[in-house]
CSV table of C-alpha atoms (C1' of nucleotides) in Angstrom, one decimal:
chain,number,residue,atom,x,y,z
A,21,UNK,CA,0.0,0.0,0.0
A,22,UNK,CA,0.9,3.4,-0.2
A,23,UNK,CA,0.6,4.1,3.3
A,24,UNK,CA,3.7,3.4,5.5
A,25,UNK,CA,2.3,6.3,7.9
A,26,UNK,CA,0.5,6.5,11.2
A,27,UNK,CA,-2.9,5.9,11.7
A,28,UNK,CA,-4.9,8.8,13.5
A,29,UNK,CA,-5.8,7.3,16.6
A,30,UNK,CA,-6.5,9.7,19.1
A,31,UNK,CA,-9.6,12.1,18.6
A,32,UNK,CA,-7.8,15.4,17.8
A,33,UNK,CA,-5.4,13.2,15.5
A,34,UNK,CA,-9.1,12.4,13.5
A,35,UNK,CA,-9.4,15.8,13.1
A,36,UNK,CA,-6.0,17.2,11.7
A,37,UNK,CA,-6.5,14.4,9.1
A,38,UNK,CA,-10.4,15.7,8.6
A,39,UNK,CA,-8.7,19.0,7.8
A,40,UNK,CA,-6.4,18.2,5.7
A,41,UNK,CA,-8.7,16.7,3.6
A,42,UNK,CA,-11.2,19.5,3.1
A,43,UNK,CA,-8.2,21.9,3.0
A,44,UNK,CA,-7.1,19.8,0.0
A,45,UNK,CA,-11.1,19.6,-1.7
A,46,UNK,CA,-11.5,23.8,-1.0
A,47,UNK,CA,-7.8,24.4,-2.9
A,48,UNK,CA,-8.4,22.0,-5.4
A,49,UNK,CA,-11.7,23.9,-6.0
A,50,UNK,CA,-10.3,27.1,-5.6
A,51,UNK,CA,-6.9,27.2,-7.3
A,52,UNK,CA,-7.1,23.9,-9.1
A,53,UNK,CA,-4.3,20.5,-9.5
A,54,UNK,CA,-1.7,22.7,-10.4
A,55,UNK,CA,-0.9,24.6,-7.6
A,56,UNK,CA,-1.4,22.6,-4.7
A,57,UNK,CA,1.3,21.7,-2.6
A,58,UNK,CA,1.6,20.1,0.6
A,59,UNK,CA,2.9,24.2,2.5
A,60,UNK,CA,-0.6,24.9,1.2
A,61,UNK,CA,-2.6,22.8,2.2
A,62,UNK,CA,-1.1,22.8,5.5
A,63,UNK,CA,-1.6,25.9,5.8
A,64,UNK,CA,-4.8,25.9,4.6
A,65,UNK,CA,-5.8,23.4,7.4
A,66,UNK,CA,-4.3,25.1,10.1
A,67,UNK,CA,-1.8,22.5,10.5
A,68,UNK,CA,1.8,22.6,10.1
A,69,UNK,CA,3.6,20.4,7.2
A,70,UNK,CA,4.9,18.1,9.6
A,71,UNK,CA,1.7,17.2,10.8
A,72,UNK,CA,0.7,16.5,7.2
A,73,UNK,CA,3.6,14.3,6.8
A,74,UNK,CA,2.3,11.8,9.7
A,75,UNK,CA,-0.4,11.1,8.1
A,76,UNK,CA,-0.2,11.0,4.1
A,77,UNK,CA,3.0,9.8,2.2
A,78,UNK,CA,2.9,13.0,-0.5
A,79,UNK,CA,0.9,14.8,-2.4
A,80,UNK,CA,-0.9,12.5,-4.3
A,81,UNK,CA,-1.9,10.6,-1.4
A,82,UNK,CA,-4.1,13.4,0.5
A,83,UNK,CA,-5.4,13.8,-2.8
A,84,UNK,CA,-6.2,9.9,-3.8
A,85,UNK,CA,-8.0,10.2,-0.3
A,86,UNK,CA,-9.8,12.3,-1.5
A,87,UNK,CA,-11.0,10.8,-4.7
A,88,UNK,CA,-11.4,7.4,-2.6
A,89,UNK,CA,-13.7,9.2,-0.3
A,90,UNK,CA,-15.8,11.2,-3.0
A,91,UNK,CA,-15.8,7.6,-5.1
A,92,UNK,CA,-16.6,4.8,-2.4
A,93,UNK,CA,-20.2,7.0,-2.0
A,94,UNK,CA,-20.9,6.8,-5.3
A,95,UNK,CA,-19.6,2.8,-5.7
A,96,UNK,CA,-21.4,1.7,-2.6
A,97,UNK,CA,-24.8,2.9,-3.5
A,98,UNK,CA,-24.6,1.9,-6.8
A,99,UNK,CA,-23.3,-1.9,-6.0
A,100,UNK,CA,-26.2,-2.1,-2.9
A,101,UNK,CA,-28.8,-0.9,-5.5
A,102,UNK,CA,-27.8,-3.8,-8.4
A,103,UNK,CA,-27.4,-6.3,-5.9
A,104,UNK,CA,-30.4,-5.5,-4.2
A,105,UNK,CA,-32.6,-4.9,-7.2
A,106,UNK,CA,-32.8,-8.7,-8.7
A,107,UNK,CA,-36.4,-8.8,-8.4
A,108,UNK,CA,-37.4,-5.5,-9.9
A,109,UNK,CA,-37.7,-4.9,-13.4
A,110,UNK,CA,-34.9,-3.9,-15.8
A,111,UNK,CA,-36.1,-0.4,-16.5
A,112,UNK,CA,-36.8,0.6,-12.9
A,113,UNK,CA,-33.7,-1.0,-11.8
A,114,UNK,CA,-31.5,1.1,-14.4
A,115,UNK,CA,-33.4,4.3,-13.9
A,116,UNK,CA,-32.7,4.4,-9.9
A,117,UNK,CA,-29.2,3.5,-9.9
A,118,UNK,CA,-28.6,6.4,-12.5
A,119,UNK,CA,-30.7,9.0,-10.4
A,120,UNK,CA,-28.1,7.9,-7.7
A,121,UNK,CA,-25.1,8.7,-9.4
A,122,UNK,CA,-26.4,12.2,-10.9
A,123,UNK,CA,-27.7,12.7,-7.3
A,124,UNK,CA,-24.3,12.2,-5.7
A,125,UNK,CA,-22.8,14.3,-8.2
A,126,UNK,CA,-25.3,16.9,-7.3
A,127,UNK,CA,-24.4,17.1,-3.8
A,128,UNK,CA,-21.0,18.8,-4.2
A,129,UNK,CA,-20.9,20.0,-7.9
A,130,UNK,CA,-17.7,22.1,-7.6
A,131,UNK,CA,-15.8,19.6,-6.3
A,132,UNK,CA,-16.8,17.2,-9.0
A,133,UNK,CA,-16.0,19.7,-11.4
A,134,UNK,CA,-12.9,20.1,-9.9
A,135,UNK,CA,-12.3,16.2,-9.2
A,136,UNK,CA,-12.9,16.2,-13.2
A,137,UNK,CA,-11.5,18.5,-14.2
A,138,UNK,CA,-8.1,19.2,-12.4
A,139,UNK,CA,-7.0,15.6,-11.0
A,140,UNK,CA,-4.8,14.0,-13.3
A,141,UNK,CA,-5.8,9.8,-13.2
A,142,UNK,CA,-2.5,9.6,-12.3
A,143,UNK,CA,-1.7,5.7,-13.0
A,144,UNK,CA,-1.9,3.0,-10.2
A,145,UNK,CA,-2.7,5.5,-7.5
A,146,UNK,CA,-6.0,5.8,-9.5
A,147,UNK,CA,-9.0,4.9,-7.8
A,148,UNK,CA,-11.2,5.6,-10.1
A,149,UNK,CA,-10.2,2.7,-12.1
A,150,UNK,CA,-10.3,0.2,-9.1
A,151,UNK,CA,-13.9,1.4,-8.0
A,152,UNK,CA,-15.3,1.3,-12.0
A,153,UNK,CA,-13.2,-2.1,-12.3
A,154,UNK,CA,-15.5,-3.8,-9.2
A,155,UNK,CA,-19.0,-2.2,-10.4
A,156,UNK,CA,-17.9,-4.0,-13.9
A,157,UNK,CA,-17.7,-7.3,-12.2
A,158,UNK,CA,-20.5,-6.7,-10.5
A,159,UNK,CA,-22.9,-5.8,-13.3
A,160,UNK,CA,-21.2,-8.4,-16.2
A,161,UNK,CA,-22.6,-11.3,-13.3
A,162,UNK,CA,-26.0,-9.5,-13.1
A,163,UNK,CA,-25.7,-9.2,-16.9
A,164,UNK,CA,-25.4,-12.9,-17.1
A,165,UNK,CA,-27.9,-13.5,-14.5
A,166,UNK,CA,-31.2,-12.0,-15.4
A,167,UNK,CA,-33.9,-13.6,-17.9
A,168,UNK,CA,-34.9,-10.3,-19.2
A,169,UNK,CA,-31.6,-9.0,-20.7
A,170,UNK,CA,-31.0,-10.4,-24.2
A,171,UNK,CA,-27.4,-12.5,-24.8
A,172,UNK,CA,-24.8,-10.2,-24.9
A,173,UNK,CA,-21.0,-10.2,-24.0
A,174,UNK,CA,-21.5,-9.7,-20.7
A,175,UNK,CA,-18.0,-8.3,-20.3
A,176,UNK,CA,-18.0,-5.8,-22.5
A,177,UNK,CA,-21.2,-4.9,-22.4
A,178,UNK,CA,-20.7,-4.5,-18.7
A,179,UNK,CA,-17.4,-2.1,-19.6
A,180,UNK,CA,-19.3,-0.1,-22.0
A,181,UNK,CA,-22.6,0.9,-20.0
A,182,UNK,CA,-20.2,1.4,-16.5
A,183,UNK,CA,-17.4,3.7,-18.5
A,184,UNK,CA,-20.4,5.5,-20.8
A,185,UNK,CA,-22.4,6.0,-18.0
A,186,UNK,CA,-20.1,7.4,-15.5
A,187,UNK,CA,-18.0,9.6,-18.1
A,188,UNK,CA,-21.4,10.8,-19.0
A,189,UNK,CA,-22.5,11.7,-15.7
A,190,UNK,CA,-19.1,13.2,-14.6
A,191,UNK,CA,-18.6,15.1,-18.5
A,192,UNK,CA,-21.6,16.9,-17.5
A,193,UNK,CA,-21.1,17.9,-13.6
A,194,UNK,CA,-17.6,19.4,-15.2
A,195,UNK,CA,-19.1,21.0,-18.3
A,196,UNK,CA,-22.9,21.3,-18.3
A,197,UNK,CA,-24.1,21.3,-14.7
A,198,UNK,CA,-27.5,22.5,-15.8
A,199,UNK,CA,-27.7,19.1,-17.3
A,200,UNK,CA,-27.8,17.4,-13.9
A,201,UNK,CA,-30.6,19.7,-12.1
A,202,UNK,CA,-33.2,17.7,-13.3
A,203,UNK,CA,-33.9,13.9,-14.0
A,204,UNK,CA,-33.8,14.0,-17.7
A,205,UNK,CA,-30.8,13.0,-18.0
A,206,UNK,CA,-30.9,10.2,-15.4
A,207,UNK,CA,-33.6,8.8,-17.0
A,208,UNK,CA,-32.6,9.2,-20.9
A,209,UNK,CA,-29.0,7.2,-19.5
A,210,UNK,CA,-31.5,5.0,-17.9
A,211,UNK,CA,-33.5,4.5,-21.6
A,212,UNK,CA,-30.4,4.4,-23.4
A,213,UNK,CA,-29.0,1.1,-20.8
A,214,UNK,CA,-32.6,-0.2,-21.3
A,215,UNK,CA,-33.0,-0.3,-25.1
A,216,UNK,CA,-29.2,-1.7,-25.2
A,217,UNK,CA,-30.1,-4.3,-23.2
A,218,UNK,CA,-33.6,-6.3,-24.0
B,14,UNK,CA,-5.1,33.5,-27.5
B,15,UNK,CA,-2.7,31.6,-25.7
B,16,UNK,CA,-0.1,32.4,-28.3
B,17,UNK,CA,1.7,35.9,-27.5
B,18,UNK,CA,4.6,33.6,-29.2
B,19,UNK,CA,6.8,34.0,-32.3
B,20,UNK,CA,5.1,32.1,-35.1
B,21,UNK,CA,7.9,29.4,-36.8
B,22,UNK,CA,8.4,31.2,-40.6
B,23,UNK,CA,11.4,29.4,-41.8
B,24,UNK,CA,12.0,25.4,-42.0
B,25,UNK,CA,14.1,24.8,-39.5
B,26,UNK,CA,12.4,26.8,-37.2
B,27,UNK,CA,9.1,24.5,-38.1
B,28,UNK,CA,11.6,21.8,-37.4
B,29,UNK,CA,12.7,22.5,-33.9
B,30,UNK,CA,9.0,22.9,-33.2
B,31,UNK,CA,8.1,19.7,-34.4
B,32,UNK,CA,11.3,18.3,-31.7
B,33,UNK,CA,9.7,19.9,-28.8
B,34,UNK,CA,6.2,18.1,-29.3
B,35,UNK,CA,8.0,14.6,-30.6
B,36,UNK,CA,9.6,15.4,-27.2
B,37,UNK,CA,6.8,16.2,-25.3
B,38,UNK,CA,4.9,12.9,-26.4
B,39,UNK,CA,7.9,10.6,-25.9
B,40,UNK,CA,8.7,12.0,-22.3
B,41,UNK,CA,4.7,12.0,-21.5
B,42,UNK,CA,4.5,8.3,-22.5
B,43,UNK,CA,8.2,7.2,-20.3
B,44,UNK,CA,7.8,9.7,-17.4
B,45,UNK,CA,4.1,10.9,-17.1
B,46,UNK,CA,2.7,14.8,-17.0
B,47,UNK,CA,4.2,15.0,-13.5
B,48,UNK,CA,8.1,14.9,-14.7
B,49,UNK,CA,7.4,17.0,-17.6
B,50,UNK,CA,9.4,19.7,-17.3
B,51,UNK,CA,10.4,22.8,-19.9
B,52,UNK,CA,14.5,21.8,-18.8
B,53,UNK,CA,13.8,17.9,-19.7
B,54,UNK,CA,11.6,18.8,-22.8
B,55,UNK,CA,14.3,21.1,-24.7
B,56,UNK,CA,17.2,18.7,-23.8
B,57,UNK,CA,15.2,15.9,-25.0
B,58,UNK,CA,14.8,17.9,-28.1
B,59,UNK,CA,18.5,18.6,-28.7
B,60,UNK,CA,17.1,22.2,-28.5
B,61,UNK,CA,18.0,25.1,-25.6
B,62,UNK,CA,15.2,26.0,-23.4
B,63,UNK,CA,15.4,29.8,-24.9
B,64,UNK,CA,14.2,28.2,-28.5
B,65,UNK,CA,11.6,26.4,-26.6
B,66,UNK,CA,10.2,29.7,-25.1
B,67,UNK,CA,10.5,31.6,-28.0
B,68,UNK,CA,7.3,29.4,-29.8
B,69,UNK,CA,5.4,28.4,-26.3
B,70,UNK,CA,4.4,29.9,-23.8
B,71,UNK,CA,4.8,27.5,-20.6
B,72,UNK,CA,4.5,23.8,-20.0
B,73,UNK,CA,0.9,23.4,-20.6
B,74,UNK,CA,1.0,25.5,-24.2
B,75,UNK,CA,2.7,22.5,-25.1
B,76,UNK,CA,0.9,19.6,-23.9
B,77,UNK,CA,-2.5,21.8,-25.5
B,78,UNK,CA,-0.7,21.8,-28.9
B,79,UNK,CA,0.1,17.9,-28.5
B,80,UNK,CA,-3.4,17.4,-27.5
B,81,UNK,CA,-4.7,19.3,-30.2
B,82,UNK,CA,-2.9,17.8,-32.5
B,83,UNK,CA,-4.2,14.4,-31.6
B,84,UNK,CA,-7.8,15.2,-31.0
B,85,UNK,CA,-8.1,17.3,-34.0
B,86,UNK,CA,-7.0,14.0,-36.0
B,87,UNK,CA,-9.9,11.8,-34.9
B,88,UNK,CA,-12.2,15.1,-34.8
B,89,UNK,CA,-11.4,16.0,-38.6
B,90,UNK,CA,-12.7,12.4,-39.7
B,91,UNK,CA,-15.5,12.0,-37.5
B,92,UNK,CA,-16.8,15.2,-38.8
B,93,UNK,CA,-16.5,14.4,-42.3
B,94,UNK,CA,-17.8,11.5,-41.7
B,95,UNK,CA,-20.6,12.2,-40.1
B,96,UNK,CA,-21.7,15.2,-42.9
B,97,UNK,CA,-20.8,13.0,-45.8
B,98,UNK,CA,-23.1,9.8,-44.3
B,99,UNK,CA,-25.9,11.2,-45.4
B,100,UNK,CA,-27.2,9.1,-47.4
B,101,UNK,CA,-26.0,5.7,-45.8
B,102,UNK,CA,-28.4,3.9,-43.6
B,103,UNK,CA,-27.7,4.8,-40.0
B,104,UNK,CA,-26.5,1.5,-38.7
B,105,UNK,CA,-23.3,2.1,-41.3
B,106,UNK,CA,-22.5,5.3,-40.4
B,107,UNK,CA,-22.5,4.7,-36.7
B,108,UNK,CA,-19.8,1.4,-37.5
B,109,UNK,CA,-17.9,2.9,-39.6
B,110,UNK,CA,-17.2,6.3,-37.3
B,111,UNK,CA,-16.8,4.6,-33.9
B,112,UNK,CA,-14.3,2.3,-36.0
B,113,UNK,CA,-12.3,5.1,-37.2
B,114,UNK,CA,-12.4,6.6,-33.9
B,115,UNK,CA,-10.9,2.9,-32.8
B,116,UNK,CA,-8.2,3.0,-35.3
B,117,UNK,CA,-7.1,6.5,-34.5
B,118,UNK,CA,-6.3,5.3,-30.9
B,119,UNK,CA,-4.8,1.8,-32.5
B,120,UNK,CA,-2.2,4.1,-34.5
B,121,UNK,CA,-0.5,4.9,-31.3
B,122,UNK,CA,-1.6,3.4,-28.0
B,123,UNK,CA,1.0,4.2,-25.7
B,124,UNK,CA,0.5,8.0,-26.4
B,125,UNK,CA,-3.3,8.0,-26.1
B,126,UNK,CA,-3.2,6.1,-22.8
B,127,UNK,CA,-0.9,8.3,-21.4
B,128,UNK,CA,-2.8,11.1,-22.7
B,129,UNK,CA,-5.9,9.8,-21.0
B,130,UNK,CA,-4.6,8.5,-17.7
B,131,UNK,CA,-1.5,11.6,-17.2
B,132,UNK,CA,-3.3,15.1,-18.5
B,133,UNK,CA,-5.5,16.7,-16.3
B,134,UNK,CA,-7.9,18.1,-18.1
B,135,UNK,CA,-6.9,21.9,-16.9
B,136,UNK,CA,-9.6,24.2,-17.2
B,137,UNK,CA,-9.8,26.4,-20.1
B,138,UNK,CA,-7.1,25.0,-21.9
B,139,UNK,CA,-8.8,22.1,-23.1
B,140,UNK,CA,-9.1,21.2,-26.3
B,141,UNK,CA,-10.8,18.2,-25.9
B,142,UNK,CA,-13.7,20.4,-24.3
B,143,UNK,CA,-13.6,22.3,-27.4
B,144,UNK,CA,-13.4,19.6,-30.1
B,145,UNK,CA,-16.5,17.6,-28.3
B,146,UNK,CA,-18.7,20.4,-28.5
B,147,UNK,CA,-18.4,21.1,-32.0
B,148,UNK,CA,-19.1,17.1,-33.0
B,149,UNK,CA,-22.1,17.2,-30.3
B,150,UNK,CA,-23.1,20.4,-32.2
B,151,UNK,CA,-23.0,18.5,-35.4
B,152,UNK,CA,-24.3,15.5,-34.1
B,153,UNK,CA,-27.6,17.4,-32.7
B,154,UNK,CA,-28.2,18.9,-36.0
B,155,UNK,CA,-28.0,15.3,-37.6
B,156,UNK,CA,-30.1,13.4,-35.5
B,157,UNK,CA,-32.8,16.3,-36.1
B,158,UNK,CA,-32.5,16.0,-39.7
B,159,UNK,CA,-32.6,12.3,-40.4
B,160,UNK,CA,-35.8,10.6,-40.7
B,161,UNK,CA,-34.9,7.2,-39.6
B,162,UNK,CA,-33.9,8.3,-35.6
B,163,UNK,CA,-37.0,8.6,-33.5
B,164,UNK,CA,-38.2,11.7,-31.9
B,165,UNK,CA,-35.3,12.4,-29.2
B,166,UNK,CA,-34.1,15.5,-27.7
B,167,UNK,CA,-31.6,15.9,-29.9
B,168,UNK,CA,-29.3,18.0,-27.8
B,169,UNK,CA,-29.1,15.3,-24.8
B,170,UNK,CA,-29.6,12.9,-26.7
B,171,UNK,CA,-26.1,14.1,-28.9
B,172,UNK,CA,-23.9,15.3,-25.5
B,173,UNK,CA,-24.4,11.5,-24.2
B,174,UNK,CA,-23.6,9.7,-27.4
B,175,UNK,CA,-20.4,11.8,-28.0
B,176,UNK,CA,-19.6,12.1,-24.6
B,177,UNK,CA,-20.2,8.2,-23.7
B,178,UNK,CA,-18.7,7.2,-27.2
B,179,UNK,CA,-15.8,9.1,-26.9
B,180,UNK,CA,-15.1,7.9,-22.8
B,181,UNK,CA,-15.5,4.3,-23.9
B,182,UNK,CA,-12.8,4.5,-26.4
B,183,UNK,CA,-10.5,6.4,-23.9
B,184,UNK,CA,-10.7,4.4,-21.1
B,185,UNK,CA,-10.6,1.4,-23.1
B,186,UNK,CA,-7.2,2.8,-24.7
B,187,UNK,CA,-6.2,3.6,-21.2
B,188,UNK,CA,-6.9,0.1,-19.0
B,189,UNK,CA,-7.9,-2.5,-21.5
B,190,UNK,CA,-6.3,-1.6,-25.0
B,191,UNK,CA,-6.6,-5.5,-26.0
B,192,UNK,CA,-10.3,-4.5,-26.3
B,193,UNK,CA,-9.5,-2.3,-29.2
B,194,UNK,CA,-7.7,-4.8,-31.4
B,195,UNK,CA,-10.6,-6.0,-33.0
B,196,UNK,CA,-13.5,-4.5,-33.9
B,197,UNK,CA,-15.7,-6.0,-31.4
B,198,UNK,CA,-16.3,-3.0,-29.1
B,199,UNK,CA,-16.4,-0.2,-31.8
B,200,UNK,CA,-19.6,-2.7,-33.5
B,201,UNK,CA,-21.3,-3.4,-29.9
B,202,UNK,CA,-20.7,0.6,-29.5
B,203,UNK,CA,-22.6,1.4,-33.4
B,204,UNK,CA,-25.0,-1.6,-32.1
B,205,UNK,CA,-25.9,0.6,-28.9
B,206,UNK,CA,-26.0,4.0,-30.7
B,207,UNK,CA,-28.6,2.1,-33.1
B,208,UNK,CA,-31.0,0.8,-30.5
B,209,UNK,CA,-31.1,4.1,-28.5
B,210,UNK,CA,-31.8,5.8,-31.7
B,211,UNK,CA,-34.5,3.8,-33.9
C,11,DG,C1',29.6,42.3,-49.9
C,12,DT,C1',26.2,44.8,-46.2
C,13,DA,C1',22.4,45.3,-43.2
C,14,DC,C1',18.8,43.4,-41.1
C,15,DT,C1',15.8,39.7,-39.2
C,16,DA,C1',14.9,35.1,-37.7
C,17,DT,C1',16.6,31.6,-34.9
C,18,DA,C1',19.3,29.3,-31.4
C,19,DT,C1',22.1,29.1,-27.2
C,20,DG,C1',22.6,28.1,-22.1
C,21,DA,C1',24.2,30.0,-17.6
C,22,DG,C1',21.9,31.5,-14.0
C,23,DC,C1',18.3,34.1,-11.1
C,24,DA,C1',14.4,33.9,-8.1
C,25,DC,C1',11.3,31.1,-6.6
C,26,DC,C1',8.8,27.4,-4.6
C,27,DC,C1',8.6,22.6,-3.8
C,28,DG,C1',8.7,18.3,-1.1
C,29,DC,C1',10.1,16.7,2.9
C,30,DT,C1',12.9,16.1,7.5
C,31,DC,C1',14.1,16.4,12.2
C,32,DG,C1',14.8,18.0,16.9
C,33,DG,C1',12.2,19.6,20.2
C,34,DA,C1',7.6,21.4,22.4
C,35,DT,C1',3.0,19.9,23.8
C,36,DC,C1',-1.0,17.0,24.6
C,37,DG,C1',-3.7,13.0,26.5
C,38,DT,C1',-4.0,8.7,28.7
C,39,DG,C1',-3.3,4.7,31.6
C,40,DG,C1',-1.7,3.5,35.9
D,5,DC,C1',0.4,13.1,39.5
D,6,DC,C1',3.7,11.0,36.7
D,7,DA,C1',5.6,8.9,32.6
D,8,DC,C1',5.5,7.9,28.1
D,9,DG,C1',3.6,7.5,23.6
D,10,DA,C1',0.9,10.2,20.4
D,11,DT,C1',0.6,14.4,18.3
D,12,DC,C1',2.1,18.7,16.6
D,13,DC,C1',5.3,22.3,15.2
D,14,DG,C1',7.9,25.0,11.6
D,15,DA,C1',12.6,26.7,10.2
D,16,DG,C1',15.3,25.3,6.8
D,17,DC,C1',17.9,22.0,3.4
D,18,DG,C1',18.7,20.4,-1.1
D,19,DG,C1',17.0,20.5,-5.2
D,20,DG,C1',14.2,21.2,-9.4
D,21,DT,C1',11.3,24.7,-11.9
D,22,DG,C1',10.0,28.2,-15.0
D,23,DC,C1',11.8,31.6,-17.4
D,24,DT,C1',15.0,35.6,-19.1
D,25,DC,C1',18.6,37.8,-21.4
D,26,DA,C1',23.0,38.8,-23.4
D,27,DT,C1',25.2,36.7,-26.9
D,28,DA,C1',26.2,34.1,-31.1
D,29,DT,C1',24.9,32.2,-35.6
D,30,DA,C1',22.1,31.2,-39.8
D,31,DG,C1',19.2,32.9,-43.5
D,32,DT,C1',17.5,36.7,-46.5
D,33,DA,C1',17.1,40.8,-49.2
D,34,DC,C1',19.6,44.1,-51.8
DNA sequence: GTACTATATGAGCACCCGCTCGGATCGTGG
DNA sequence: CCACGATCCGAGCGGGTGCTCATATAGTAC
């Protein structure tokens, strides 16, 4: 793993760590990829570097935190829904887990422009690519699974929807935020998974 | 514009410009966006970093002419391709332009997955931003015209196909570039582009 | 040839970066 | 209350970065 640093164990230890973290989402918002650095966002946090350096190994690390964090709440919700959903219908199923994501999206919008936007995906520290790898799984065995999806190659077709999908979704919290006010797009992603499918 | 720079008149001058982005591709693809530096660039080059200076800007002018470069390619054929198709039935024109947008990655992988795992997508001075928005402008005004695409909102419907289309392809080239040897996922991609659309 | 412009050079300045380390301070278990 | 680990501090080091500018060379126009 990347981390070879201390875990936070007492309470005000928990917080430093908080700060750090929403020190690094309001820089990334504010200033963008390019000019954070650790002196920053220690500063930012009203914590001193050394502190930073406890708890995250460099840079990158405060910042795959971040994504992790921001990520995993998506992921979750979206994995509980498809597992959950095996006895609703295709269409319903498709249409809630899609509302989800935009929602999520929706909760923070400049971060997830700036998420988008500014954060490089960085190689193996990407998490990104883990958490979209695991939701592929997932859906390629539900693929298989159902009676109401037609034969496919559940692989593929399980890459295509998860990548399409989520660049969708995050294209438009970076570039068209309107898009994501209402449910028309969650529900014409939804249509578009649905007529692919059966 | 970006470009308060001296414009390259004679042919050597065209030449060390074309060193600097050769350079700037190979040292993307071997170090990533982090190591890039204007230093590394110019030696790698065989050109001083005054020449350098004296055509771009900074760093980033550089990595937007690379990136221009490359999107521009696939951008220029998608677009012809998708005026000229008039007359072919849709299902054809959707194969043969997510192919070409497969091959255009196939011609040289290593660059376009750095390119889509390395560059951060930096605000203003992206040109993919750009490029998309002119096919999704040309794709909206296509889908309205031809009579064979059901009733959709064209602009949505246009910003997801591009956008989804496009991400596929990208990530693809970036975590599973055995996907694009064939042409298995560009057909299932035309295949889902034809059942949203009829 | 001459005069001028376009092009190329690279040492070096000012700056900021990532990161460490020795020492102060806090919190907890006994 | 004490002792010790957990936590925090921040000046400062070594080093790379972006970029300039004085200088030199190549091309062009006459």
């Amino acid at each position: 793993m990347t981390n070879a640093r201390r875990q936070p164990i007492q309470q005000r230890a928990q917080e430093t760590v908080e700060a750090l973290l929403e020190a690094t989402a309001q820089l990334l918002v504010e200033d963008g990829y390019a000019r954070l650095s650790t002196n920053r966002i220690a500063r930012r946090a009203g914590v001193s570097v050394g502190s930073l350096y406890q708890y995250f190994a460099d840079k990158d690390a405060l910042v795959e935190a971040l994504t992790r964090r921001v990520a995993e709440r998506s992921a979750e919700r979206i994995a509980q829904g498809l597992l959950g959903g095996v006895e609703q219908p295709l269409g319903e199923l498709a249409r809630s887990l899609i509302r989800g994501l935009v929602e999520a999206k929706r909760d923070e919008p400049e971060l997830a422009r700036a998420m988008a936007i500014e954060v490089p995906r960085q190689g193996r520290l990407d998490v990104e690519r883990e958490v979209l790898g695991r939701l592929c799984g997932i859906l390629s065995v539900v693929l298989r699974q159902r009676s109401d999806v037609r034969p496919v190659n559940a692989e593929m077709a399980a890459f295509m929807l998860v990548h399409g999908v989520f660049a969708v979704v995050r294209d438009a919290a970076a570039e068209r935020p309107e898009l994501l006010l209402g449910d028309e797009l969650a529900d014409e992603l939804a249509e578009l998974t649905l007529r692919y499918l059966s």
